[in-house]
Short mmCIF file of C-alpha atoms in Angstrom, two decimals:
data_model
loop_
_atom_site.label_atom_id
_atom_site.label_comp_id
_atom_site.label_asym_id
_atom_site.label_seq_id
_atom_site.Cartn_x
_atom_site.Cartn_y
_atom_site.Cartn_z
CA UNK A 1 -68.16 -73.67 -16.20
CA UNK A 2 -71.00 -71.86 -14.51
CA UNK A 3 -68.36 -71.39 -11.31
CA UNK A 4 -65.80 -69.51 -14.08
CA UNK A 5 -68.52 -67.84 -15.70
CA UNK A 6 -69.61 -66.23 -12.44
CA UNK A 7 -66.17 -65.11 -11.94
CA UNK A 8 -65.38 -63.66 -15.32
CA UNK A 9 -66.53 -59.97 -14.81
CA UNK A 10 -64.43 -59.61 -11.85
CA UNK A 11 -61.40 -61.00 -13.49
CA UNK A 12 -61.82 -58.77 -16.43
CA UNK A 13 -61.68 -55.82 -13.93
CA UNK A 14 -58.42 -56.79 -12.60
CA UNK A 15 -56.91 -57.45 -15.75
CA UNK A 16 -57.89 -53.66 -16.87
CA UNK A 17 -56.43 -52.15 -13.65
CA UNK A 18 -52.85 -53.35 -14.52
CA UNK A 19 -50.57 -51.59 -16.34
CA UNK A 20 -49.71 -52.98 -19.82
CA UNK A 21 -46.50 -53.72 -20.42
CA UNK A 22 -45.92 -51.21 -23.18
CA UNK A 23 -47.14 -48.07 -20.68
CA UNK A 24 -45.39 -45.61 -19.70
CA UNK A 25 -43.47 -46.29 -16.73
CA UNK A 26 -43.69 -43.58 -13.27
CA UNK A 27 -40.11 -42.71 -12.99
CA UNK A 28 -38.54 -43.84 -9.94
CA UNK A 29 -36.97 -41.45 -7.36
CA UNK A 30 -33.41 -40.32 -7.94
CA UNK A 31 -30.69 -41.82 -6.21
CA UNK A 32 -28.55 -38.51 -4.48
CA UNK A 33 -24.92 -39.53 -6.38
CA UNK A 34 -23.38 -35.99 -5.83
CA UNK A 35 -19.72 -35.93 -4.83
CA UNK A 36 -19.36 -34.91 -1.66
CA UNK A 37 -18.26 -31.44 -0.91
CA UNK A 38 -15.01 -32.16 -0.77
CA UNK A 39 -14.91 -33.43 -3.97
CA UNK A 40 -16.85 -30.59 -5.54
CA UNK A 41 -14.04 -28.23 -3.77
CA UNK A 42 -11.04 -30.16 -5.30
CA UNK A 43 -12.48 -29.93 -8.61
CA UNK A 44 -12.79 -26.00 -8.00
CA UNK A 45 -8.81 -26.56 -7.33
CA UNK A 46 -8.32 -28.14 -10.32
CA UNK A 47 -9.31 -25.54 -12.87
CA UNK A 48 -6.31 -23.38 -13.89
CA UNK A 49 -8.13 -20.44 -13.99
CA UNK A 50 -9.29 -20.33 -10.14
CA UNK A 51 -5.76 -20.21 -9.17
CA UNK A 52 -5.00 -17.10 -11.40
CA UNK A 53 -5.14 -13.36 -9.92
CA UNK A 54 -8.65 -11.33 -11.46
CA UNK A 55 -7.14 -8.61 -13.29
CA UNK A 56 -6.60 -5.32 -11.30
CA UNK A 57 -8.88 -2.53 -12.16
CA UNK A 58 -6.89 -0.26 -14.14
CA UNK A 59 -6.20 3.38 -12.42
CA UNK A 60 -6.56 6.41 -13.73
CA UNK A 61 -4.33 8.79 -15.16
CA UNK A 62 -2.94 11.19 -12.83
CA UNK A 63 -4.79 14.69 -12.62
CA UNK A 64 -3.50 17.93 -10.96
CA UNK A 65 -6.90 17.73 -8.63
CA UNK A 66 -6.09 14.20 -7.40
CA UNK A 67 -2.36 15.20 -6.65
CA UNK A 68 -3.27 18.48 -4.80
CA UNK A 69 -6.60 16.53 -2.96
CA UNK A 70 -3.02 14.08 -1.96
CA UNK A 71 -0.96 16.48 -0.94
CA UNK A 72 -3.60 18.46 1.04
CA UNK A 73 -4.37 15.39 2.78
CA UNK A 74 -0.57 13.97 3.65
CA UNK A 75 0.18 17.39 4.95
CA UNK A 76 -3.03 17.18 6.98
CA UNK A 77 -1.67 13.86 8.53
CA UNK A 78 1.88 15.66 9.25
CA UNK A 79 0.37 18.39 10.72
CA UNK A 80 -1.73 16.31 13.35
CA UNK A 81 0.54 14.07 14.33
CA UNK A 82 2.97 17.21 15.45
CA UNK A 83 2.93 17.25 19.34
CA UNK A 84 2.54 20.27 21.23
CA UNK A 85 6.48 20.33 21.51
CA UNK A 86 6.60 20.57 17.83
CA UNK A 87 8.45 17.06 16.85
CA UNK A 88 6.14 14.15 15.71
CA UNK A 89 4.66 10.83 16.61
CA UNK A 90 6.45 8.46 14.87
CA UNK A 91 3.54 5.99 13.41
CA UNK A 92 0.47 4.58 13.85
CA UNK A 93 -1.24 1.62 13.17
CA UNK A 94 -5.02 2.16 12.09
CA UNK A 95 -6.20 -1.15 12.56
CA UNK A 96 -4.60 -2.17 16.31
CA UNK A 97 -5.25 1.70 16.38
CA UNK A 98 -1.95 2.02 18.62
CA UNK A 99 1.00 4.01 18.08
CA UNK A 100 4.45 2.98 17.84
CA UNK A 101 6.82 5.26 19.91
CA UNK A 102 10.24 4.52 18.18
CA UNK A 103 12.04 7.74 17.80
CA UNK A 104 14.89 8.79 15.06
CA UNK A 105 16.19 12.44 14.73
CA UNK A 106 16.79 12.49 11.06
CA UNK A 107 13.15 11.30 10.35
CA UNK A 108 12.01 14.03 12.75
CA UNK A 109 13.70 16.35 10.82
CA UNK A 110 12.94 15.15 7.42
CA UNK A 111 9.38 15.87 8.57
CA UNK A 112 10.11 19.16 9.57
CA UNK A 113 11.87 19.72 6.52
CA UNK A 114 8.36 18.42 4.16
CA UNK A 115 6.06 20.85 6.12
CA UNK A 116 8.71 23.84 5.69
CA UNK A 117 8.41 22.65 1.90
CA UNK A 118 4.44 22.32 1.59
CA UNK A 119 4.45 25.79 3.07
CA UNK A 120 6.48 27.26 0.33
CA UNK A 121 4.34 26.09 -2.43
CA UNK A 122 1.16 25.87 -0.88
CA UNK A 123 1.28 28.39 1.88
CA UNK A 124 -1.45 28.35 4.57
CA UNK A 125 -1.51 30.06 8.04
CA UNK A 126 -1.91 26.04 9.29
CA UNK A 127 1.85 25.09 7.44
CA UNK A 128 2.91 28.29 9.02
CA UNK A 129 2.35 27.46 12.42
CA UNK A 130 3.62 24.35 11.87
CA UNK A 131 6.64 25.30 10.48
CA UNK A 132 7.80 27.67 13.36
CA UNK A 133 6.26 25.18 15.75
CA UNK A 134 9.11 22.69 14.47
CA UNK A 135 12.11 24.89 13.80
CA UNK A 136 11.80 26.22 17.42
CA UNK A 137 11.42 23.00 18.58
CA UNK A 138 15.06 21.87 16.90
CA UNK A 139 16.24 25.59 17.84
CA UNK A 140 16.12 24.88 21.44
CA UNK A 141 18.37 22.01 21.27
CA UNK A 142 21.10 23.83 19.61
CA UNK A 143 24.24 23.62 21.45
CA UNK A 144 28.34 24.61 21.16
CA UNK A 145 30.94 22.09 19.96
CA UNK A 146 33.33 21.09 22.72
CA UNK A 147 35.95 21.00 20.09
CA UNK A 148 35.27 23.57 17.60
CA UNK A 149 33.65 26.92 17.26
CA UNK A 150 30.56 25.29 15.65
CA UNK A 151 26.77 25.02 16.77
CA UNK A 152 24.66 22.75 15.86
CA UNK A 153 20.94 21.37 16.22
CA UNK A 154 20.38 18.53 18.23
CA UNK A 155 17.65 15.78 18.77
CA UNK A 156 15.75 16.41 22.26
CA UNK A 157 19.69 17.17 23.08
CA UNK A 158 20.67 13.50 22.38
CA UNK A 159 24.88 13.56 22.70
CA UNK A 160 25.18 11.96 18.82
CA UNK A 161 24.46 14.70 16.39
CA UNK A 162 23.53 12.63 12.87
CA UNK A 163 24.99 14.70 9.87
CA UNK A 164 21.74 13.81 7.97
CA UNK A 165 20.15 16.01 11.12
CA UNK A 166 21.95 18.80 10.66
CA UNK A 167 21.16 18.48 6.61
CA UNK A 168 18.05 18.45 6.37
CA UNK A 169 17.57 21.29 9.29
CA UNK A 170 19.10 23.37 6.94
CA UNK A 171 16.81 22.03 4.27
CA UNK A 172 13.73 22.94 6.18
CA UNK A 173 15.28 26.67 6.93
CA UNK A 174 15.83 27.56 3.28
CA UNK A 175 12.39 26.29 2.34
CA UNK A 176 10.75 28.47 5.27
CA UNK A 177 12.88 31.10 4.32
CA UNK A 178 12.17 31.22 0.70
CA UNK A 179 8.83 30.84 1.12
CA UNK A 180 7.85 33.74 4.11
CA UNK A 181 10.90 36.24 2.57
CA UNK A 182 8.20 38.73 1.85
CA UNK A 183 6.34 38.62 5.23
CA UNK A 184 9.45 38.33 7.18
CA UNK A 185 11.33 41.66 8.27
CA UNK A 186 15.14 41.49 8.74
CA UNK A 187 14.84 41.44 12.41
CA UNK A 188 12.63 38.36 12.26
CA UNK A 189 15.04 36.52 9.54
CA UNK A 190 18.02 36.97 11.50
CA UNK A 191 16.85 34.20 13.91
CA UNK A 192 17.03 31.67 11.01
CA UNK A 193 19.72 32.75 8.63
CA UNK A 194 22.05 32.44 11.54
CA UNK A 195 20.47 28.65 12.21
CA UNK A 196 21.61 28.07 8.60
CA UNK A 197 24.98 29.65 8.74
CA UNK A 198 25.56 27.80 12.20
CA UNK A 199 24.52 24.35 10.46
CA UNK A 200 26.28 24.84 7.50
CA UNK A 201 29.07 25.55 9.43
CA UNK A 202 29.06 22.05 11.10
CA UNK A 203 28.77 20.43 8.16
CA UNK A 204 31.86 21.76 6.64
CA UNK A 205 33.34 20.29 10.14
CA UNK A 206 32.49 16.69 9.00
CA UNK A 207 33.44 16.77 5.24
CA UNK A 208 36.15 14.53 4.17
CA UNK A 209 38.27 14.86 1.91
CA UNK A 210 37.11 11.60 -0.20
CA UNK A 211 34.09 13.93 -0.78
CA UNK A 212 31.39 12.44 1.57
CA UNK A 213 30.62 13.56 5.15
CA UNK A 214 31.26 12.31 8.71
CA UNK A 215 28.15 9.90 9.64
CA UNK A 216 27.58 11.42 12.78
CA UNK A 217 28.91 13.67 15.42
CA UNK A 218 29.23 12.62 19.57
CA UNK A 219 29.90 14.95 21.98
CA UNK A 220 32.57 14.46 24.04
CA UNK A 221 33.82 11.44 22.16
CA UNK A 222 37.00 11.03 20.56
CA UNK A 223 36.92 12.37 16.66
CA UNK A 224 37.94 9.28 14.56
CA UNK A 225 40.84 10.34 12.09
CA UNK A 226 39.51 10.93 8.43
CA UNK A 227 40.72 7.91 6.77
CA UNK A 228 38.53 5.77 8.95
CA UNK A 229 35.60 8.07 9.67
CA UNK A 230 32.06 6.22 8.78
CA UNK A 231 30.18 7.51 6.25
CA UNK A 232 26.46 6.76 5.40
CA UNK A 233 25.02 7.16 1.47
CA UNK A 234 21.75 8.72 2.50
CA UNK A 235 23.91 11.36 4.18
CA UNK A 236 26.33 12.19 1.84
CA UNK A 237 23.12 12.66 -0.51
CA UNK A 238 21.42 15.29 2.06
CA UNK A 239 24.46 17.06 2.95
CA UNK A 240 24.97 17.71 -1.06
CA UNK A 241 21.56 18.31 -1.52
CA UNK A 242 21.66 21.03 0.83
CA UNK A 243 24.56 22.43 -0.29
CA UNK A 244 23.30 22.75 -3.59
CA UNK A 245 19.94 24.97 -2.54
CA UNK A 246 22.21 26.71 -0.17
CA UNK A 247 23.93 28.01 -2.62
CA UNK A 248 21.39 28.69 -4.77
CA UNK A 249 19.93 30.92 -2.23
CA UNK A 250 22.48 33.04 -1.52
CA UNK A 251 24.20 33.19 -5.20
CA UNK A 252 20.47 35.11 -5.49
CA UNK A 253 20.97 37.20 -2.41
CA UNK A 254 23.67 39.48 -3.42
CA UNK A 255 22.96 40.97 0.09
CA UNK A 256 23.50 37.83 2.07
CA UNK A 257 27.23 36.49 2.31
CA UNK A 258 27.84 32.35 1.95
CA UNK A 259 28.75 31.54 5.60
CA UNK A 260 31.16 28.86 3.80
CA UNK A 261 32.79 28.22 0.18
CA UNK A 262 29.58 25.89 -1.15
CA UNK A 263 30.11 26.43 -4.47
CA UNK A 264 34.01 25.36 -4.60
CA UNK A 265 32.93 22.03 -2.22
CA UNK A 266 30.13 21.26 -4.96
CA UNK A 267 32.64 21.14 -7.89
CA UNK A 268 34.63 18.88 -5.54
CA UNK A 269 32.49 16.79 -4.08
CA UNK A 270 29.07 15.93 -6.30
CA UNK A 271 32.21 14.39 -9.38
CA UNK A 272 33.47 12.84 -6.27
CA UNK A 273 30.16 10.85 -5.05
CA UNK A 274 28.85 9.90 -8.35
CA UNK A 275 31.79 8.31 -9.08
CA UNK A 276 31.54 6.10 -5.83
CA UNK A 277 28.09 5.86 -6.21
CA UNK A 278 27.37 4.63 -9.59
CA UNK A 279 30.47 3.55 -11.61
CA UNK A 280 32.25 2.01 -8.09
CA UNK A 281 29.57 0.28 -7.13
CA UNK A 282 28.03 -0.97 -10.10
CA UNK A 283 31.27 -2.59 -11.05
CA UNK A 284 32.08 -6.19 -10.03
CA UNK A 285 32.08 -6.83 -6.52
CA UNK A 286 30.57 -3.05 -5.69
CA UNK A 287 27.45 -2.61 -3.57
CA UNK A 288 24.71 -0.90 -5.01
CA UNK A 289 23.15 -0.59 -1.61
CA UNK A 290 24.97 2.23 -1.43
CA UNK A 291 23.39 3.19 -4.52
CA UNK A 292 19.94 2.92 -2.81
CA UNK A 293 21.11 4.65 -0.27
CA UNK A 294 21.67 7.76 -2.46
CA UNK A 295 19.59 7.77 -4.91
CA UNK A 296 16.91 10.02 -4.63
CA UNK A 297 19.24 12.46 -2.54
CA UNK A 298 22.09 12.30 -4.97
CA UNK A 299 19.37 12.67 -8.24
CA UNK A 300 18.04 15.88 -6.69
CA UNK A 301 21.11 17.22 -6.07
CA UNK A 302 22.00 16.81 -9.72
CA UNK A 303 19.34 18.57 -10.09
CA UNK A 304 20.09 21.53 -7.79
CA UNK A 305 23.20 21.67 -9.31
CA UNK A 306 22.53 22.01 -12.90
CA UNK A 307 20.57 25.04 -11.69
CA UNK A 308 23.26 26.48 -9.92
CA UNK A 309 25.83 25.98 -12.97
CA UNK A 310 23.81 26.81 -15.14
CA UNK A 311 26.56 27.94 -18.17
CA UNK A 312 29.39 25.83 -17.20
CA UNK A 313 29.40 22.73 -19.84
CA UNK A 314 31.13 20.34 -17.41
CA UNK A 315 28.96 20.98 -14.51
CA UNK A 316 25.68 20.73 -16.27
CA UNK A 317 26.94 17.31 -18.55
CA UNK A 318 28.19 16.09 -14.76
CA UNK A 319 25.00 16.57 -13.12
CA UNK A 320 22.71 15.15 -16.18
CA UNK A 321 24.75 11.71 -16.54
CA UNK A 322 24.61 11.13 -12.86
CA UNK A 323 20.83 11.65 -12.51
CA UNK A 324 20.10 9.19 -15.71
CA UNK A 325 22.87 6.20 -14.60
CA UNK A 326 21.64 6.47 -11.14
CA UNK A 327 17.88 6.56 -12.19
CA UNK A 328 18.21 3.86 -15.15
CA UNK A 329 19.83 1.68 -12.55
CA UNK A 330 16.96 2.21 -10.39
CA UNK A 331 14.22 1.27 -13.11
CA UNK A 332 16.32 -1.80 -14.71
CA UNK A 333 18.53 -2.85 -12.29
CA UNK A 334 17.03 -2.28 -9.06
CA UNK A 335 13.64 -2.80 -11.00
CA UNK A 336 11.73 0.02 -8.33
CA UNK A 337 8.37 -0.70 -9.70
CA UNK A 338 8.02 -4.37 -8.55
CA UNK A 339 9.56 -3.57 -5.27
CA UNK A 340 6.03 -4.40 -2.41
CA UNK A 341 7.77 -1.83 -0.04
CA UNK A 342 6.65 2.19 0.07
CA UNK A 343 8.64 3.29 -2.68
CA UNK A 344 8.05 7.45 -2.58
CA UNK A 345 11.42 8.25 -2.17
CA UNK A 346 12.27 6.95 -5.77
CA UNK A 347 9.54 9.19 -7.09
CA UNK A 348 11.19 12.08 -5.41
CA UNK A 349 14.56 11.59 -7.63
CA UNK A 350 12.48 10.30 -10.79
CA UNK A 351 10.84 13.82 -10.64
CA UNK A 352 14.33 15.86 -10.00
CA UNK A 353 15.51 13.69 -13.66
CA UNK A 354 12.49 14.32 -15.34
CA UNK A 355 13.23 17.93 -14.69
CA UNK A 356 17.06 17.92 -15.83
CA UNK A 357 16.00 15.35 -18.80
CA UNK A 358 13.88 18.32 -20.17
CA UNK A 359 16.51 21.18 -19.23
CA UNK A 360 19.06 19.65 -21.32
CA UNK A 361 16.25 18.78 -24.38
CA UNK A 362 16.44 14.70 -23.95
CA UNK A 363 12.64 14.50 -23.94
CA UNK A 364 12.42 11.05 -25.40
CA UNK A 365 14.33 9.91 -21.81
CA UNK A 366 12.36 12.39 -19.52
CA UNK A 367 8.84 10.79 -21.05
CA UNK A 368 10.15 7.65 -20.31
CA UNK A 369 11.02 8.32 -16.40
CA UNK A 370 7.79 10.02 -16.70
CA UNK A 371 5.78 7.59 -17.36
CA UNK A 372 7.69 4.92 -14.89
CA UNK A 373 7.43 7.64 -12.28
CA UNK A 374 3.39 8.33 -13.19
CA UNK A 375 2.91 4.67 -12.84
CA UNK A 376 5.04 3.62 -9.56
CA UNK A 377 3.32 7.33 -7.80
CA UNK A 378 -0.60 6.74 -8.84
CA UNK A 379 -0.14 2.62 -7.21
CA UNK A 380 1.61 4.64 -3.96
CA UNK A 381 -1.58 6.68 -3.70
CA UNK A 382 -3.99 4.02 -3.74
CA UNK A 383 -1.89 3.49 -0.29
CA UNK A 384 -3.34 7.00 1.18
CA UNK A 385 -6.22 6.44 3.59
CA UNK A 386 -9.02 8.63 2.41
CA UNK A 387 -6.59 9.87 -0.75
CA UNK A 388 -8.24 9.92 -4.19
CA UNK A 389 -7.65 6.54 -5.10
CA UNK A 390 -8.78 4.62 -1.87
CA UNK A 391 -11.39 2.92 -3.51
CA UNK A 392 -8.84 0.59 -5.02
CA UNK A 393 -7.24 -0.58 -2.04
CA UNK A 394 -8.86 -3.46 -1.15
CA UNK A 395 -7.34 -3.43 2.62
CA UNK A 396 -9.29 -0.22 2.75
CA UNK A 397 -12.15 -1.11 1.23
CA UNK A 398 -12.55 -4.36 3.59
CA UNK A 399 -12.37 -1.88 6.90
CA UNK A 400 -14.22 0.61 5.07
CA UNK A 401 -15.89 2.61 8.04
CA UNK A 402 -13.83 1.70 10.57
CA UNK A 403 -10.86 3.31 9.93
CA UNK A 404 -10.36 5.93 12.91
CA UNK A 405 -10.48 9.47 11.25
CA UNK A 406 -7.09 10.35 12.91
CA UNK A 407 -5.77 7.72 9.78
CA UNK A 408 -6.97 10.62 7.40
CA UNK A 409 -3.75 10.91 4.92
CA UNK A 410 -1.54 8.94 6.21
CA UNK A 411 0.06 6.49 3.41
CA UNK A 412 0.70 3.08 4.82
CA UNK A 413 4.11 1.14 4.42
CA UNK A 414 2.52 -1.49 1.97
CA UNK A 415 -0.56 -2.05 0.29
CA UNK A 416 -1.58 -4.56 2.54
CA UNK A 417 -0.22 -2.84 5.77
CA UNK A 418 -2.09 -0.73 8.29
CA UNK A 419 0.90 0.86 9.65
CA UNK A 420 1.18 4.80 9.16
CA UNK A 421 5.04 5.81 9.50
CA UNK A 422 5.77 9.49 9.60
CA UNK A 423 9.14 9.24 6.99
CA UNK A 424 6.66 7.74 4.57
CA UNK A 425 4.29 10.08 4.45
CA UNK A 426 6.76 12.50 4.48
CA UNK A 427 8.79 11.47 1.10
CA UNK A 428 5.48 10.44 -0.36
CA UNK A 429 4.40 14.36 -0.05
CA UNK A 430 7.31 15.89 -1.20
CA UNK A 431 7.45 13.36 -3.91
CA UNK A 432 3.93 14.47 -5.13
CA UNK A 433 5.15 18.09 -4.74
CA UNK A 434 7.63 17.42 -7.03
CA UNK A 435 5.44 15.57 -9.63
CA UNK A 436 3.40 18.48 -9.54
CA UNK A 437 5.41 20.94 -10.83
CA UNK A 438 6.94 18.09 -13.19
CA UNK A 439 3.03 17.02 -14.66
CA UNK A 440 1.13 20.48 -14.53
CA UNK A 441 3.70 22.91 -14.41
CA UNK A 442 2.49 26.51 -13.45
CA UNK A 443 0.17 28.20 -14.34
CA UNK A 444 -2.80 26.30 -13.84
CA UNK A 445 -6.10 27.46 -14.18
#
């Protein structure tokens, strides 16, 4: 007992230093049972809503500022990429930042034809330059028909002559004409009405009698007979088309003679092509390729035309149905606006409806190829490198800075693309041109 006693007080301390069973427990270190990352990746897969596309930031409506600040810069692009010849480099690709040399005469002269056109309505002594620059380039390849009494433009004197060439030469001419009538005297017009009355000439030497045009012309080739002639939609459309403001200018020249009947080959051709470009070829087994192929040419020739009939019921009723079937084919059939392609061409013949819609009083259809046009024009602009609405591009916005300045508005193919072609730019300008006059009509303050 005395040995226990002794050891009592040193017991007791022990017993005090442990923990009683009712304590509070120390919490022992977590064990690390996170899914691996894999794991925590497949369930970010798994939620519906990671898979779906953030909702676009909605644009803005279209102003007359942002379409001049567009125009302004596409015809700045144009402009530069005119060589000292006076054609044009073809494209350019901003990010490889090489150019693509592939050539085509009608683009060239489409070109040619959109800076004669941005110096009518928005004359500077830049567009001016630029505008003789290219029409004496194209003048200096004019040569004689082996086989007829004709002269006609050619491409860097290339031995095919494309109709659409010739076509849209004589678009550019009337557009430089009309707009430098007042500073020109008649010695320095002479040059270029007899360009047009050459041209004009040739193209009355490949009409058929079906109503379209010969595709293209070879020198020193055998002529094909008429029945079995090629043809080509986008042609037919620019030979029409220039027909049309042909004779508009000289029917308002009472001084100037037509160098050809272009009135009497209107009344028989534009029934003629509508016909075999809408009803023909939206029936069963028609192509409506051909169709796309026309469109925009074939709606602003409607256009033209009403003008130039103005008065003449059956003329003006012609032209109006064959702007809206080809343009409500384009917006429900062809469905335009969800095409990924550059799409400014279709613009340019929305416009040229919009504008006969309202000339014949059908405003509930022109607001509604307004609108469609509004919408499928202000997405196109957001493809304009340093346009108004770059900031929603987001290809832009990820090589924001390093976009060589040369890029400066050009609009690219696609809104993911970073090629710059010339014929783009060119029917995205005029389109905007055209929308314009249709949105903010003059005057303006």
């Amino acid at each position: 007992m005395p040995r226990l006693t002794r050891f009592l007080p040193a017991l007791l301390a022990l017993l005090l230093a442990l923990p009683a069973p009712w304590a509070a427990q120390e919490t022992p270190a977590p064990v690390d049972d996170a899914p691996p990352p894999w794991r925590q990746r497949l369930a970010h897969y798994a939620q519906g809503e990671n898979w779906e596309k953030p909702p676009e930031k909605p644009l803005p409506p279209l102003t007359a500022e942002m379409l001049e600040e567009a125009i302004e810069a596409a015809g700045c692009y144009l402009m530069n990429q005119q060589t000292p010849e006076g054609n044009f480099r073809y494209a350019y690709d901003f990010i490889a930042d090489t150019e693509e040399n592939k050539d085509n005469q009608v683009r060239q002269a489409g070109v040619l034809w959109s800076i004669c056109n941005l110096n009518r309505y928005r004359f500077t002594e830049e567009t001016r330059r630029s505008s003789l620059l290219g029409l004496d380039f194209f003048l200096r390849g004019q040569k004689g028909l082996p086989d007829a009494p004709q002269i006609v433009v050619t491409y860097k004197s290339e031995p095919i002559v494309r109709t659409g060439t010739a076509a849209l030469f004589c678009l550019a001419l009337l557009d430089f004409l009309e707009g430098q009538e007042r500073y020109l005297t008649e010695v320095q017009r002479r040059p270029f009405l007899q360009a047009l009355e050459n041209n004009l000439k040739f193209l009355q030497y490949q009409e058929l009698p079906q109503g379209s045009w010969r595709e293209e012309y070879e020198l020193n080739a055998i002529r094909l007979p008429e029945d079995i002639a090629p043809f080509s939609p986008y042609f037919d459309g620019e030979c029409l088309l220039a027909y049309a403001k042909a004779a508009r200018y000289y029917k308002a020249r009472p001084d100037l003679t037509p160098p050809i009947p272009l009135e009497a080959r209107l009344r028989d051709a534009l029934p003629k092509l509508l016909r075999k470009y809408t009803v023909e070829c939206f029936a069963e087994g028609g192509d409506t390729n051909y169709t796309k192929g026309f469109y925009q040419w074939g709606a602003m020739s409607c256009h033209q035309a009403a003008l130039l009939f103005q008065g003449d019921p059956e003329m003006e009723s012609l032209a109006l149905e064959g702007a809206l079937a080809l343009t409500w084919w384009l917006l429900y059939q062809h469905k335009v606006e969800a095409r990924n392609g550059n799409t400014g061409y279709a613009v340019e013949g929305l416009a040229a409806t919009i504008f006969l819609a309202r000339q014949a009083g059908r405003d509930k259809e022109a607001e509604k190829i307004q609108q469609a046009a509004e919408r499928l024009l202000a997405r196109l602009m957001t493809w304009q490198v340093g346009g108004p609405l770059a900031d929603y591009n987001p290809l832009f916005r990820a090589w924001e800075g390093r976009i060589p300045e040369r890029a400066f508005g050009g609009v690219t193919a696609a809104a993911d693309s970073s090629l710059i072609r010339i014929d783009v730019v060119q029917h995205q300008l005029h389109a905007m041109l055209l929308m314009l006059q249709a949105l903010f009509p003059e005057p303006r303050p």
